[in-house]
Phi, psi and omega in degrees: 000153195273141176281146196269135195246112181338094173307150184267347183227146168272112160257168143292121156241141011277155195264351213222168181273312210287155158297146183234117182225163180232184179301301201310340157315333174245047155276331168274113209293335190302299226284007197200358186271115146223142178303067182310133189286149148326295213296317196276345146313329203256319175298279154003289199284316156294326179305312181323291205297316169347275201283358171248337174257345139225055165098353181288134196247146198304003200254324187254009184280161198214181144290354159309304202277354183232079193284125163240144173269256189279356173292009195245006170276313181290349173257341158321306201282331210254020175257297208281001168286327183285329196257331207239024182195219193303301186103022189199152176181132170228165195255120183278107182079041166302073191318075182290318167342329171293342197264173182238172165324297157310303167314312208288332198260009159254354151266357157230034149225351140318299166332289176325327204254341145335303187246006184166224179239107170277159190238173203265167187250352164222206185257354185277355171097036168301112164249358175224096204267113164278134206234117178197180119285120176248021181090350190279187201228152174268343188288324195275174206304306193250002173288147168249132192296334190270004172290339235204153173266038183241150175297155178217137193296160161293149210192165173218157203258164226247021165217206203268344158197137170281133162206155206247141151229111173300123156272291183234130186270168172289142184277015139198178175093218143076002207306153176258141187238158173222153168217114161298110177281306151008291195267347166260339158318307186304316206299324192282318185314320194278338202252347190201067197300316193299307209273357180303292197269353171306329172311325198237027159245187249237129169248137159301133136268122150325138212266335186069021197103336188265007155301187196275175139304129190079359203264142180293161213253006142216196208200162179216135209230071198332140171291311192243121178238161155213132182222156173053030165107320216233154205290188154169125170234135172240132215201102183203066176328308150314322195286335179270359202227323189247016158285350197259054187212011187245121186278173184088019167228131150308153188295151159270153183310128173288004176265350172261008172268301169337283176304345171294310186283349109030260180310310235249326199267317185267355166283343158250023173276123209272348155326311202231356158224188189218163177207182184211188196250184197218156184220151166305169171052034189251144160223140196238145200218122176236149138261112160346296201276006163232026178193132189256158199228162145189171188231145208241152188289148166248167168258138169274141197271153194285343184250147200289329162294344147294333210297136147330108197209095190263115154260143211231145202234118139281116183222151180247090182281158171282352193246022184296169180254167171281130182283171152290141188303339180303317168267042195252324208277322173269320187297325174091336169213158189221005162286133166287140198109000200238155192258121182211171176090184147101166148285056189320115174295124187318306173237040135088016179259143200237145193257144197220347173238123204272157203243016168260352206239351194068009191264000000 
């Protein structure tokens, strides 16, 4: 362990505008919960026929072409709860039986084109990212976690919100964890202020592959920034643990392997997190830069029309906040508002069925 150092700055807490919430906060399922209405099923299901009389395909679809009426109050309401509240928020009871496969992914990127920009989710250009098991590992240079039956740490995902739709759970396993990055940012400012700012200098991460062409196969990013009053943490430990295995990255410090194990220790402290089942026709909503997400390993049912089946959304909302400049080399912009973030595929083509999962 690093001899503890004087911090050079003193925080207040709380240092950020963002909510700091603990479990027992989402005991009220109303503040991050909301219920899908008859009516707001029937807005959906006319958008779905809408958008089928006219000839529109998930490649050409537009908001025009997926007209939602009074359902756009309930996506209003789950933008400014994700960026002025919990930071977490899910939309309840989408009667998926009705639906065939095809319907649910043009009905969950009509939603998407609702609340923003989607961004792509690899460099081959994945814009509807399928969350299955495909054998792969999060530990290695290019595996992706949501490819794999494996638990995953807590961690944020590589745009400004992550969102989810359950098709289908696992016959067991698979429970979802939340963490208020927030409320463990304040814990670390109060209790252990040196490593508070070792956070928020700069770690090289692994690119995991998804670098540019000609581009080095990693970057350097602070784990904790603050601009304008508000917080933002991006946190993907694998990506900091196979960047140090590319020479030309320095060894990490020992006061930043200390603040890793930290970070790691209090996000799996049952203090600061809480976690829930998933229901099919769930679509779950994280804002990134102020809620760590993880997941617990599942076991799968042997028939493949059962399997565990998630589509994962990448988004760039209009109400995002401004980042640190510190975050500009992965986001590409740190302006608010603006479609940023994401693995742009090099030559700009977008994938709407993923060729790695069998989805």
């Amino acid at each position: 362990m690093s001899r503890r150092k004087e911090a050079t700055v003193t925080y207040s807490v709380p240092f950020s505008k963002d909510v700091a919430w603990l479990p027992a906060d989402l005991e009220d399922e109303n503040r991050w919960i909301y219920q899908l209405t008859p009516a707001d099923v029937a807005d959906i299901e006319n958008a779905l026929a809408a958008s089928k009389a006219a000839g529109a395909t998930i490649e050409t679809l537009t908001r025009e072409t997926f007209p939602l009426d009074t359902f756009t109050d309930a996506l209003t309401l789950t933008l400014d709860r994700l960026e002025n509240d919990m930071g977490l928020f899910v939309l309840r009871g989408l009667p998926v039986e009705r639906f065939t496969k095809d319907e649910m992914r043009l009905i969950y990127w009509g939603i998407g084109l609702h609340m923003g920009v989607a961004r792509s989710q690899s460099f081959k250009g994945d814009m509807l990212g399928d969350v299955r098991d495909a054998g792969q590992s999060a530990v290695t240079q290019k595996g992706r976690g949501y490819m794999s039956r494996e638990g995953l740490g807590f961690h944020t995902d590589s745009a400004d919100i992550v969102a989810l739709f359950v098709l289908r759970t696992a016959k067991s396993g698979g429970r979802s964890l939340f963490c208020s990055s927030v409320a463990v940012a304040d814990e670390i400012a109060r209790t252990r202020p040196d490593l508070f700012e070792v956070l928020q200098q700069p770690f090289y991460h692994s690119w995991k592959g998804s670098e540019k062409p000609g581009e080095k196969p990693y970057f350097q990013q602070p784990i904790f920034s603050i601009e304008d009053g508000r917080f933002s943490s991006r946190w993907l430990a694998p990506h900091i643990w196979t960047a140090q295995e590319f020479d030309g990255v320095p060894p990490l410090t020992e006061a930043q392997t200390e603040a890793m194990n930290l970070l790691i220790s209090l996000n799996d402290d049952p203090r600061f997190h809480t976690s829930m089942m998933f229901e099919p026709g769930d679509f779950q909503f994280i804002n990134n830069h102020v809620v760590y997400h993880a997941r617990t390993e599942f076991e799968d049912w042997e028939e493949e029309d059962r399997k565990r089946h998630l589509l994962r959304l990448w988004l760039a909302p209009t109400n995002s906040r401004r980042l640190h400049e510190g975050m500009k080399e992965f986001y590409g912009d740190v302006r608010p508002g603006v479609a940023r973030g994401g693995f742009p595929a090099p030559t700009g083509q977008r994938v709407f069925v993923s060729r790695n999962t069998g989805a």
